[in-house]
Amino acid sequence: MPACGSSRFGVSMWSVGGRDEWTAKCRRAEELGYDSITVPDHLGTAPAPFPALAAAAAVTERVHLGPLVLNVPFYTPALLARDIADTVRLAGGRFELGLGAGHMKAEFDGAGLPWRPLPHRVDQLARALDELPRLLAESAVPTPPLLVAGNSNAVLTLAAEHADIVGFAGLRQVPGRPPGTFDVAGADALAERVGFVRARTARDPEFNFLVQHVAITDDPAAELRRWAAPAPYLDPDTLADAPQLLVGRIEQDLVDRVVELRRRFGFSYLTVFEPAMETFAPVVRALRGR
């Protein structure tokens, strides 16, 4: 974890490729100055979290590693604790444990697991939060820094109670559409979610923000239209000021936006997706130690 008051930055890797490709990407992230390498927990092309993170630990020296975030209903607490314990050991303590309640019905269907309403999935997350510290202690492993991410009142309440790091993606389920269909929350909606957490914790958790898109372009409006095109329910005209979309004409535009994210929302830990790793690297350099 960084010294109090400094920013840090992570990259979320969405594909492994072969061993050489994975090694090169992880080393490049460290070389560019990123503080963490994370992987999601989705069926399909995304990495299997624990083997990917163990492999990343073997070829890096400094970066922290973790899932962003584990789909807790995919696991039982005992099996999850086993994988966490050995990955913590292999990472030499550079492990951050990200947990969430799951949100993609199609993935539960693909895994042959029942898709249950959110309250049930939140109960599974709460059970894991209660049991994992004991199970890890039985394996002689301390509980690593805990990140809990979500958007619902129920998940954010758990985050306020348990998390060292609270994760925000700035996305919300579109009413009436299949689970996992997301709209981009505006700045006011995001501020409300941050305020919801702050009102429910007496601690001072770190706030992580998952940036959805990064681009340096001479035509930001056209870039936003291109980005939104696969989701026709998004209105490109409302996206120009969306905090999750760092789109500008010069690198300084992005630096200024990141500074504003910290000032307004308290986001001191930003994660970008793998395709943005090189584009965002100058921002990482500009804000190192700030």
Coordinates of N, CA and C in Angstrom, one line a residue, residues 41-44 69-76 100-125 178-180 182:
D41 N -12.7 -11.9 -12.8 CA -13.1 -13.3 -12.6 C -14.4 -13.5 -13.4
H42 N -14.1 -13.7 -14.7 CA -15.2 -13.9 -15.7 C -14.9 -15.2 -16.5
L43 N -16.0 -15.9 -16.8 CA -15.8 -17.0 -17.7 C -15.6 -16.5 -19.1
G44 N -14.8 -17.2 -19.9 CA -14.6 -16.8 -21.3 C -13.2 -16.6 -21.6
V69 N -12.9 -8.3 -9.6 CA -12.9 -9.0 -8.2 C -13.3 -10.4 -8.4
L70 N -13.1 -11.2 -7.4 CA -13.6 -12.6 -7.4 C -15.1 -12.6 -7.3
N71 N -15.7 -13.5 -8.1 CA -17.1 -13.7 -8.1 C -17.4 -14.7 -7.0
V72 N -17.6 -14.2 -5.8 CA -17.7 -15.1 -4.6 C -18.7 -16.2 -4.7
P73 N -19.9 -16.0 -5.3 CA -20.8 -17.2 -5.5 C -20.3 -18.3 -6.3
F74 N -19.2 -18.1 -7.0 CA -18.6 -19.2 -7.8 C -17.9 -20.2 -6.8
Y75 N -17.7 -19.9 -5.5 CA -16.8 -20.6 -4.7 C -17.5 -21.0 -3.3
T76 N -16.9 -21.9 -2.6 CA -17.2 -22.1 -1.2 C -16.1 -21.4 -0.4
G100 N -16.4 -9.7 -4.8 CA -17.7 -9.1 -5.2 C -18.8 -10.1 -5.2
A101 N -20.0 -9.7 -5.5 CA -21.2 -10.6 -5.4 C -21.6 -11.2 -6.7
G102 N -20.9 -10.9 -7.8 CA -21.2 -11.4 -9.1 C -22.4 -10.6 -9.7
H103 N -22.4 -10.5 -11.1 CA -23.5 -9.7 -11.7 C -23.9 -10.2 -13.1
M104 N -23.2 -11.3 -13.6 CA -23.4 -11.7 -15.0 C -24.2 -13.0 -15.0
K105 N -25.5 -13.0 -15.2 CA -26.2 -14.2 -15.2 C -25.7 -15.3 -16.2
A106 N -25.3 -14.8 -17.4 CA -24.8 -15.7 -18.4 C -23.6 -16.6 -17.9
E107 N -22.8 -16.0 -17.0 CA -21.7 -16.7 -16.5 C -22.1 -17.8 -15.5
F108 N -23.1 -17.5 -14.7 CA -23.6 -18.5 -13.8 C -24.2 -19.7 -14.7
D109 N -24.9 -19.3 -15.7 CA -25.5 -20.3 -16.6 C -24.4 -21.2 -17.2
G110 N -23.3 -20.5 -17.7 CA -22.2 -21.3 -18.3 C -21.5 -22.2 -17.3
A111 N -21.5 -21.8 -16.1 CA -20.8 -22.6 -15.1 C -21.7 -23.7 -14.5
G112 N -22.9 -23.7 -14.9 CA -23.9 -24.7 -14.3 C -24.2 -24.4 -12.9
L113 N -24.2 -23.1 -12.5 CA -24.5 -22.7 -11.2 C -25.8 -21.9 -11.2
P114 N -26.6 -22.0 -10.1 CA -27.9 -21.3 -10.1 C -27.7 -19.8 -10.0
W115 N -28.5 -19.1 -10.7 CA -28.5 -17.6 -10.7 C -29.5 -17.2 -9.6
R116 N -29.1 -16.6 -8.6 CA -30.0 -16.2 -7.5 C -30.1 -14.7 -7.4
P117 N -31.2 -14.3 -6.8 CA -31.4 -12.8 -6.6 C -30.2 -12.2 -5.8
L118 N -30.1 -10.9 -6.0 CA -29.0 -10.2 -5.3 C -28.9 -10.4 -3.8
P119 N -30.0 -10.4 -3.1 CA -29.9 -10.6 -1.6 C -29.2 -11.9 -1.3
H120 N -29.5 -13.0 -2.1 CA -28.8 -14.3 -1.8 C -27.3 -14.2 -2.1
R121 N -27.0 -13.5 -3.2 CA -25.6 -13.4 -3.5 C -24.8 -12.5 -2.5
V122 N -25.5 -11.5 -2.0 CA -24.9 -10.7 -1.0 C -24.7 -11.5 0.3
D123 N -25.6 -12.4 0.6 CA -25.4 -13.2 1.8 C -24.2 -14.1 1.6
Q124 N -24.0 -14.6 0.4 CA -22.8 -15.4 0.1 C -21.5 -14.6 0.3
L125 N -21.6 -13.4 -0.1 CA -20.4 -12.5 0.1 C -20.2 -12.2 1.5
P178 N -31.3 -7.4 -19.4 CA -30.7 -8.6 -18.8 C -29.6 -8.2 -17.8
P179 N -29.5 -9.0 -16.7 CA -28.4 -8.8 -15.7 C -27.0 -8.7 -16.4
G180 N -26.3 -7.6 -16.0 CA -25.0 -7.4 -16.6 C -25.0 -6.4 -17.7
F182 N -25.1 -2.6 -18.4 CA -24.8 -1.5 -17.6 C -24.9 -0.2 -18.3

